[in-house]
Tab-separated table of C-alpha atoms in Angstrom:
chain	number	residue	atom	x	y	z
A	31	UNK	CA	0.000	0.000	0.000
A	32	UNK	CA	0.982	3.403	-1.040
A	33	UNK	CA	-0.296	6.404	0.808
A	34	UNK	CA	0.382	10.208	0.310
A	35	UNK	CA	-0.579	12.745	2.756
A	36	UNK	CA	-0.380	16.274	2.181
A	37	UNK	CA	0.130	18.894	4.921
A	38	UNK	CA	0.514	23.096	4.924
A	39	UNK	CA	-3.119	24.217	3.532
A	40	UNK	CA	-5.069	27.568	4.717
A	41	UNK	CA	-6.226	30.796	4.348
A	42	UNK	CA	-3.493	33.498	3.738
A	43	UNK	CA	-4.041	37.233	2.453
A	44	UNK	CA	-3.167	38.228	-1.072
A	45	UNK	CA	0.379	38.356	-1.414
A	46	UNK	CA	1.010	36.066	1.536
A	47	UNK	CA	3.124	33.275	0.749
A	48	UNK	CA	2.014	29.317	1.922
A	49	UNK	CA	4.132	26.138	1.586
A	50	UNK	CA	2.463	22.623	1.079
A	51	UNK	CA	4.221	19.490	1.900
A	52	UNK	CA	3.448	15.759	0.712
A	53	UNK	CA	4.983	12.366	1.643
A	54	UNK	CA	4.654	9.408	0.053
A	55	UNK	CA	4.760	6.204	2.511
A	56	UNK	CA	5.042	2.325	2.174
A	57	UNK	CA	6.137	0.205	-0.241
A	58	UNK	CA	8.105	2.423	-2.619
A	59	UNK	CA	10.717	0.755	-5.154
A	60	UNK	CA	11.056	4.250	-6.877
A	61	UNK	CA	9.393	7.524	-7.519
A	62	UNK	CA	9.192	8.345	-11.090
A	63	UNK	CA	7.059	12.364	-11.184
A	64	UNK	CA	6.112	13.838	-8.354
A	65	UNK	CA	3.682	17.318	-8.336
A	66	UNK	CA	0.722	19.232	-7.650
A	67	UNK	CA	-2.386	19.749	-9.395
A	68	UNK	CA	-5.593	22.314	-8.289
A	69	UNK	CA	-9.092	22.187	-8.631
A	70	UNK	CA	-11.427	25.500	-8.382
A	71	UNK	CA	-15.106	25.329	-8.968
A	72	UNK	CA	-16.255	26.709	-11.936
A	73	UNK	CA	-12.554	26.078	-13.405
A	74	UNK	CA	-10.615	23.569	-15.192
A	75	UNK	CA	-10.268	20.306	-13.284
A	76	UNK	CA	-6.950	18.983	-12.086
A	77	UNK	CA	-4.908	21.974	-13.485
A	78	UNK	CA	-1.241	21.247	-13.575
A	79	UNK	CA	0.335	23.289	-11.327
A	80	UNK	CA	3.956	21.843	-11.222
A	81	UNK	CA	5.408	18.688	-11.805
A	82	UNK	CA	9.121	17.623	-10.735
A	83	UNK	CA	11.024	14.406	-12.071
A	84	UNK	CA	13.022	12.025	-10.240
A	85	UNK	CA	16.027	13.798	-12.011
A	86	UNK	CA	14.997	17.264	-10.302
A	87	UNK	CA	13.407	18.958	-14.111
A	88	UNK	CA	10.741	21.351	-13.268
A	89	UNK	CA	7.547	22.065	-15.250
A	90	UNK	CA	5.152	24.721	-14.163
A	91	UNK	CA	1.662	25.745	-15.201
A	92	UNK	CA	1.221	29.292	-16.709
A	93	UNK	CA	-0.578	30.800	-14.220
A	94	UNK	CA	1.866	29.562	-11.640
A	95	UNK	CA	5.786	30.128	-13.016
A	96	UNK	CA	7.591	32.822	-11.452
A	97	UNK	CA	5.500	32.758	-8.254
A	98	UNK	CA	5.682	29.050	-7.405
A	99	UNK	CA	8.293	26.289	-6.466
A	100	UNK	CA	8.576	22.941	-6.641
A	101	UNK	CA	11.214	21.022	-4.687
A	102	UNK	CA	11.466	17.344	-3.607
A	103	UNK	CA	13.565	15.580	-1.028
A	104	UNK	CA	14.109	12.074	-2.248
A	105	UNK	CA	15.646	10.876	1.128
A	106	UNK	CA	12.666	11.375	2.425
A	107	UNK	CA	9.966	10.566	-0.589
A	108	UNK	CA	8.775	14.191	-0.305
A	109	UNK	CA	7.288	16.977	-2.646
A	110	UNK	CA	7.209	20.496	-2.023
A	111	UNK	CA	5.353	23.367	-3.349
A	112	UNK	CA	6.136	27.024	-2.258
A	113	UNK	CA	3.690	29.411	-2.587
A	114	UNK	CA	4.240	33.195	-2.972
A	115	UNK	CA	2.919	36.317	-3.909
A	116	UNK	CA	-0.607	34.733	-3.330
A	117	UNK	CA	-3.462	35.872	-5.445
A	118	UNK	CA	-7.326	34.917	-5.035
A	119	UNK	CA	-7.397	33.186	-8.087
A	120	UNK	CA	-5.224	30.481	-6.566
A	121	UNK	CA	-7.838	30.045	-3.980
A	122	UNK	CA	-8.196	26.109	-4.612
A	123	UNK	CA	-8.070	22.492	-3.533
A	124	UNK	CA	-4.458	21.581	-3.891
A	125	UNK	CA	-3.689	17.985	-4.649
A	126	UNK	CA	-0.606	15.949	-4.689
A	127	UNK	CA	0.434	13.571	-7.240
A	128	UNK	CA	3.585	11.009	-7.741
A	129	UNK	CA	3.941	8.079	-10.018
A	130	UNK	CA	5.264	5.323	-8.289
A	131	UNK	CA	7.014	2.273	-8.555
A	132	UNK	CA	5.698	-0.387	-6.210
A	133	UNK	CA	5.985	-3.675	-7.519
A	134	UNK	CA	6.219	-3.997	-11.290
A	135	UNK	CA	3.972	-1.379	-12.551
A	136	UNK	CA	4.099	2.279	-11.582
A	137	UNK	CA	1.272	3.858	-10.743
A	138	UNK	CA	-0.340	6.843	-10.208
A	139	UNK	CA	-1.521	7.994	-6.500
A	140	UNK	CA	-2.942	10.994	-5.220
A	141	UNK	CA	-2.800	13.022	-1.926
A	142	UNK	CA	-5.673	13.619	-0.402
A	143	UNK	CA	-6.170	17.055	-0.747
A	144	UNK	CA	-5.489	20.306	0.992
A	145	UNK	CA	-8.133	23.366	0.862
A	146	UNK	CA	-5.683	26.610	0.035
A	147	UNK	CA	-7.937	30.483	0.451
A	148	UNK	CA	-6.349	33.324	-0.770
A	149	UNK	CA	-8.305	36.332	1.054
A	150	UNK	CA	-8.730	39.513	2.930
């Protein structure tokens, strides 16, 4: 069994900077991608918001890149995203993603969600 849990949601005031966290437990051979993706209502689902590969490449979504960071600590099978420079528009459920090897198939697993409000 595979598990991810996120932590670091809330509600911060535009401009306000927020950093989530997300750590992949059990049985874990390797850990291909590892990101976040966002769902607003009335927007796109799941929109990419950065992706990282086991190799460290980064890959940001438009409405993200300059503002956002993705890191990952592979020690310790965990993703980062750093938030800055807030806006409401990023108000959103964040989720975490990673494609993992666990026996002889990777698959895909998700986090299980963390509520981030951007408001004054």
């Amino acid at each position: 069994q595979v598990q991810l849990v996120e932590s670091g949601g809330g509600l911060v005031q535009p401009g306000g900077s927020l950093r989530l966290s997300c750590a992949a437990s059990g049985r874990i051979i390797h850990i291909h991608d590892m990101g976040w993706y966002r769902q607003a209502p009335g927007k796109e689902p799941e929109e990419l918001v950065a992706l990282i590969t086991s190799g460290g490449t980064e890959n940001y979504g438009k409405s993200v890149k300059g503002r956002f960071a993705i890191s990952r600590d592979n020690a310790k099978n965990t993703v980062y995203l750093q938030m800055n420079s807030l806006k409401p528009d990023d108000t959103a459920t964040y989720y975490c993603y990673a494609y993992i090897l666990s026996w002889s198939t990777p698959y895909a697993y998700w986090g299980q969600g963390s509520q981030v409000t951007v408001s004054s």
